[in-house]
CSV table of C-alpha atoms in Angstrom, one decimal:
chain,number,residue,atom,x,y,z
A,1,MET,CA,46.0,217.7,119.4
A,2,LYS,CA,45.7,220.0,116.4
A,3,MET,CA,48.8,220.3,114.3
A,4,LYS,CA,50.1,223.2,112.1
A,5,LYS,CA,52.5,222.8,109.1
A,6,THR,CA,55.0,225.5,108.8
A,7,GLY,CA,56.6,226.8,105.5
A,8,MET,CA,59.7,224.9,106.4
A,9,GLY,CA,57.9,221.6,106.3
A,10,LEU,CA,57.9,221.2,110.1
A,11,VAL,CA,54.8,220.0,111.9
A,12,ILE,CA,54.2,221.6,115.2
A,13,PRO,CA,51.2,221.4,117.7
A,14,LYS,CA,49.0,224.4,117.9
A,15,LYS,CA,48.9,223.8,121.7
A,16,LEU,CA,51.7,222.5,123.9
A,17,ARG,CA,51.4,221.9,127.7
A,18,ILE,CA,54.7,222.0,129.7
A,19,GLY,CA,55.0,222.0,133.4
A,20,GLY,CA,51.5,223.4,134.0
A,21,VAL,CA,51.8,226.1,131.3
A,22,THR,CA,50.0,225.8,127.9
A,23,LEU,CA,51.7,227.5,124.9
A,24,TYR,CA,49.8,228.2,121.8
A,25,GLN,CA,49.9,230.5,118.6
A,26,ARG,CA,47.8,233.5,118.1
A,27,GLY,CA,48.4,236.0,115.3
A,28,GLY,CA,51.8,234.7,114.6
A,29,GLN,CA,52.8,235.0,118.4
A,30,VAL,CA,53.5,232.4,121.0
A,31,ILE,CA,51.3,232.9,124.0
A,32,GLY,CA,51.5,231.1,127.4
A,33,ARG,CA,49.0,230.7,130.2
A,34,VAL,CA,49.0,228.8,133.4
A,35,SER,CA,47.0,225.6,132.9
A,36,GLU,CA,47.2,224.1,136.4
A,37,SER,CA,43.9,223.0,137.9
A,38,ASN,CA,43.0,223.7,141.5
A,39,GLU,CA,40.9,220.6,141.6
A,40,ARG,CA,42.5,217.9,143.8
A,41,ARG,CA,43.6,214.8,141.9
A,42,SER,CA,41.6,211.7,142.9
A,43,ASN,CA,43.7,209.4,145.1
A,44,THR,CA,41.6,206.4,146.3
A,45,LEU,CA,43.4,203.5,148.0
A,46,PRO,CA,43.4,201.3,144.9
A,47,GLN,CA,44.6,204.3,142.7
A,48,PHE,CA,47.4,204.9,145.3
A,49,ILE,CA,48.5,201.3,145.4
A,50,GLN,CA,48.6,201.0,141.6
A,51,ARG,CA,50.6,204.3,141.4
A,52,GLN,CA,53.0,203.1,143.9
A,53,LYS,CA,53.5,199.9,142.1
A,54,MET,CA,54.2,201.6,138.8
A,55,ARG,CA,56.5,204.1,140.4
A,56,HIS,CA,58.5,201.3,142.0
A,57,THR,CA,58.5,199.3,138.7
A,58,THR,CA,59.9,202.4,136.9
A,59,ALA,CA,62.6,202.8,139.5
A,60,LEU,CA,63.7,199.1,139.3
A,61,TRP,CA,63.8,199.4,135.5
A,62,LYS,CA,66.0,202.5,135.7
A,63,MET,CA,68.6,200.4,137.6
A,64,LEU,CA,68.2,197.2,135.6
A,65,ARG,CA,68.3,198.6,132.1
A,66,PHE,CA,72.0,199.3,132.4
A,67,CYS,CA,72.6,195.4,132.1
A,68,GLU,CA,72.3,193.5,128.8
A,69,LEU,CA,68.7,192.2,128.9
A,70,ARG,CA,66.4,189.8,127.3
A,71,PHE,CA,62.7,190.6,127.4
A,72,THR,CA,61.3,189.4,124.2
A,73,GLU,CA,57.5,188.6,124.7
A,74,ARG,CA,56.0,192.0,124.2
A,75,ALA,CA,56.2,195.1,121.9
A,76,ASN,CA,59.4,196.3,123.8
A,77,ALA,CA,61.6,195.3,126.7
A,78,TYR,CA,60.1,197.8,129.1
A,79,GLN,CA,56.5,196.7,128.6
A,80,ASP,CA,57.6,193.1,129.0
A,81,PHE,CA,59.4,193.8,132.3
A,82,ALA,CA,56.6,196.1,133.6
A,83,SER,CA,53.9,193.5,133.0
A,84,ILE,CA,55.6,191.1,135.2
A,85,ALA,CA,57.0,193.5,137.8
A,86,ASN,CA,53.5,194.9,138.4
A,87,GLY,CA,52.8,191.7,140.3
A,88,LEU,CA,55.5,192.4,142.9
A,89,PRO,CA,54.5,193.3,146.5
A,90,VAL,CA,53.6,197.0,146.8
A,91,VAL,CA,56.0,199.2,148.8
A,92,TYR,CA,55.0,202.5,150.1
A,93,VAL,CA,57.5,205.5,149.9
A,94,GLU,CA,57.0,209.2,150.3
A,95,LYS,CA,56.7,211.4,147.3
A,96,THR,CA,60.2,213.0,147.6
A,97,ARG,CA,61.9,209.6,147.4
A,98,MET,CA,59.7,207.3,145.1
A,99,THR,CA,61.3,208.5,141.9
A,100,ASP,CA,64.7,206.9,142.8
A,101,ALA,CA,63.9,204.4,145.6
A,102,SER,CA,64.1,200.8,144.6
A,103,PHE,CA,64.0,197.6,146.8
A,104,LEU,CA,65.6,194.2,146.5
A,105,MET,CA,62.8,191.5,146.8
A,106,PRO,CA,62.1,188.0,145.6
A,107,GLY,CA,60.5,187.9,142.1
A,108,ILE,CA,62.1,190.9,140.4
A,109,PRO,CA,62.1,189.7,136.6
A,110,VAL,CA,65.5,190.0,134.9
A,111,SER,CA,64.4,188.2,131.7
A,112,ASN,CA,61.4,186.8,129.8
A,113,GLY,CA,61.6,184.4,126.8
A,114,LYS,CA,60.6,181.0,125.5
A,115,LEU,CA,63.4,178.8,126.8
A,116,PRO,CA,62.6,176.6,129.7
A,117,THR,CA,62.7,178.2,133.1
A,118,ILE,CA,65.6,177.3,135.5
A,119,GLU,CA,64.1,176.4,138.9
A,120,GLN,CA,66.5,177.9,141.6
A,121,HIS,CA,66.7,178.7,145.2
A,122,LEU,CA,69.2,179.7,147.9
A,123,GLY,CA,70.3,177.1,150.4
A,124,GLU,CA,73.5,175.2,151.6
A,125,VAL,CA,75.5,172.4,150.0
A,126,ASP,CA,78.1,170.6,152.1
A,127,GLY,CA,77.8,173.4,154.6
A,128,THR,CA,78.6,176.2,151.9
A,129,PRO,CA,76.0,178.7,150.9
A,130,ALA,CA,74.7,178.0,147.4
A,131,LEU,CA,72.4,178.9,144.5
A,132,ILE,CA,70.8,175.6,143.8
A,133,THR,CA,69.3,174.9,140.4
A,134,ASN,CA,67.5,172.0,138.5
A,135,LEU,CA,69.6,172.5,135.4
A,136,ARG,CA,71.3,169.3,134.3
A,137,ALA,CA,73.8,168.6,131.4
A,138,GLY,CA,71.3,167.1,129.2
A,139,ASP,CA,69.2,170.3,129.3
A,140,MET,CA,72.0,172.3,127.8
A,141,ASN,CA,72.7,173.1,124.1
A,142,HIS,CA,76.3,173.3,122.9
A,143,ASN,CA,75.8,177.0,122.0
A,144,GLU,CA,73.9,177.9,125.1
A,145,ARG,CA,75.2,180.5,127.5
A,146,LEU,CA,74.4,181.1,131.2
A,147,TRP,CA,74.1,184.7,132.5
A,148,LEU,CA,74.1,185.4,136.2
A,149,TYR,CA,72.3,188.5,137.3
A,150,THR,CA,73.4,189.8,140.7
A,151,ALA,CA,71.2,192.5,142.6
A,152,GLU,CA,72.5,194.3,145.6
A,153,GLN,CA,70.6,196.5,147.9
A,154,HIS,CA,72.3,199.7,148.7
A,155,ILE,CA,71.5,202.5,151.1
A,156,GLU,CA,72.8,205.7,149.6
A,157,GLY,CA,72.3,208.4,152.2
A,158,ASP,CA,68.8,207.5,153.3
A,159,LEU,CA,67.8,206.4,149.8
A,160,PRO,CA,67.4,202.6,149.2
A,161,ARG,CA,68.5,201.5,145.7
A,162,VAL,CA,69.0,198.2,144.0
A,163,ARG,CA,72.0,197.9,141.7
A,164,PHE,CA,72.3,195.1,139.2
A,165,THR,CA,75.3,193.5,137.4
A,166,ARG,CA,75.5,190.7,134.9
A,167,SER,CA,78.2,188.1,134.4
A,168,ASP,CA,78.8,185.1,132.3
A,169,VAL,CA,78.9,181.7,134.0
A,170,VAL,CA,81.6,179.4,132.3
A,171,TRP,CA,80.1,176.0,132.4
A,172,GLN,CA,81.3,172.6,131.2
A,173,MET,CA,79.9,169.0,131.5
A,174,GLY,CA,82.1,168.5,134.6
A,175,ALA,CA,80.0,171.0,136.5
A,176,PHE,CA,77.1,168.5,136.4
A,177,VAL,CA,79.0,165.5,137.6
A,178,ASP,CA,77.0,165.3,140.9
A,179,GLY,CA,73.6,166.2,139.4
A,180,PRO,CA,72.2,169.7,138.8
A,181,LEU,CA,74.2,172.8,138.4
A,182,ILE,CA,75.0,174.4,141.8
A,183,LEU,CA,77.0,177.7,142.3
A,184,LYS,CA,78.6,177.7,145.7
A,185,GLY,CA,80.3,180.5,147.7
A,186,ASP,CA,80.0,182.5,150.8
A,187,GLU,CA,78.4,185.5,148.8
A,188,TYR,CA,75.3,183.4,148.6
A,189,ALA,CA,74.7,183.9,152.2
A,190,ASP,CA,74.6,187.7,151.9
A,191,PRO,CA,71.3,189.0,153.0
A,192,MET,CA,71.6,192.2,150.9
A,193,LYS,CA,72.1,190.4,147.5
A,194,GLY,CA,70.0,188.4,145.2
A,195,TRP,CA,70.6,186.3,142.1
A,196,ALA,CA,69.1,184.9,138.9
A,197,LEU,CA,70.6,182.4,136.4
A,198,VAL,CA,69.3,182.8,132.9
A,199,ARG,CA,69.7,180.6,129.9
A,200,VAL,CA,70.5,182.3,126.6
A,201,VAL,CA,70.6,181.1,123.0
A,202,GLY,CA,70.9,183.9,120.5
A,203,ASP,CA,68.1,186.3,121.2
A,204,GLN,CA,66.1,183.8,123.2
A,205,CYS,CA,66.2,183.3,126.9
A,206,SER,CA,64.5,181.7,129.9
A,207,PRO,CA,62.0,183.6,132.0
A,208,GLN,CA,63.8,184.2,135.4
A,209,ALA,CA,63.4,186.3,138.5
A,210,ILE,CA,65.5,187.1,141.4
A,211,VAL,CA,65.9,184.9,144.5
A,212,THR,CA,67.1,186.6,147.7
A,213,ARG,CA,67.2,186.5,151.4
A,214,CYS,CA,66.8,190.3,151.6
A,215,THR,CA,63.8,191.5,153.8
A,216,LEU,CA,64.5,195.3,153.9
A,217,TYR,CA,61.5,195.9,151.6
A,218,GLN,CA,59.1,194.5,154.2
A,219,GLN,CA,59.7,197.7,156.3
A,220,TYR,CA,58.0,199.6,153.5
A,221,MET,CA,54.9,197.4,153.4
A,222,THR,CA,53.5,198.2,156.8
A,223,GLU,CA,50.3,200.4,157.7
A,224,GLU,CA,52.7,203.1,159.1
A,225,ALA,CA,54.7,203.2,155.7
A,226,LEU,CA,51.3,203.4,153.9
A,227,GLN,CA,50.0,206.3,156.0
A,228,THR,CA,53.4,208.2,155.7
A,229,ALA,CA,53.5,207.8,151.9
A,230,ALA,CA,49.8,208.7,151.4
A,231,LYS,CA,50.2,211.9,153.5
A,232,SER,CA,53.1,213.0,151.4
A,233,TYR,CA,50.8,212.9,148.4
A,234,GLY,CA,48.0,214.9,150.2
A,235,GLY,CA,46.2,211.9,151.7
A,236,LEU,CA,43.7,209.5,150.2
A,237,THR,CA,40.4,210.4,148.6
A,238,ASN,CA,37.3,209.1,150.4
A,239,ALA,CA,39.1,206.5,152.4
A,240,PRO,CA,38.2,206.1,156.1
A,241,TYR,CA,40.5,203.0,156.4
A,242,LEU,CA,43.9,202.9,154.9
A,243,SER,CA,44.7,199.2,155.1
A,244,PRO,CA,43.9,197.2,151.9
A,245,ARG,CA,41.6,194.5,152.9
């Protein structure tokens, strides 16, 4: 884009495109013209799948970024998050809802760093629902903190949204008397919630992702959901079969 320096020292572009309108200077005047193309945007099945993934990644990040986060392995936190979240299962949502729709599913990343990963899964201990980990007393540093991320699937009107919170887990050696650290409580049986326990030392953390029993997202992975979503974007380009094979 060509730039023009004004007498006030400001640098402005000679052309600026906003909302389908191109603004440019001519003879000291600002002129606008419609710049929308009538040519249909290519939307093959692979392109559509990737766009749906990226839209969902962005929607998840919009909800997660309100928590204190540790993503330290790339240029910025969002790039780090997106590089991992792009591997999540693809969910198909209509155009009018995709910007804000987000789904609780296993594997949503909440941190990425160089500390050892905590293996964790949901189960029962002595008949009580629990988040079971492999973290033992000998693994912990005296200045280490544990952050627990909780994700909860909400349905707001007809819009699915995941909301995240973060809390500190107060630990002491006594918590490891019977072996690895286990967090117990009835909440760990909730099918609309998920959790991830993260190790934190200074700016460093362990790479962790959500574990959950939630299956709502699976309704948005079907052939019917794909067809409905694709139709809302004007259909697919040169694709006689919709199902990804």
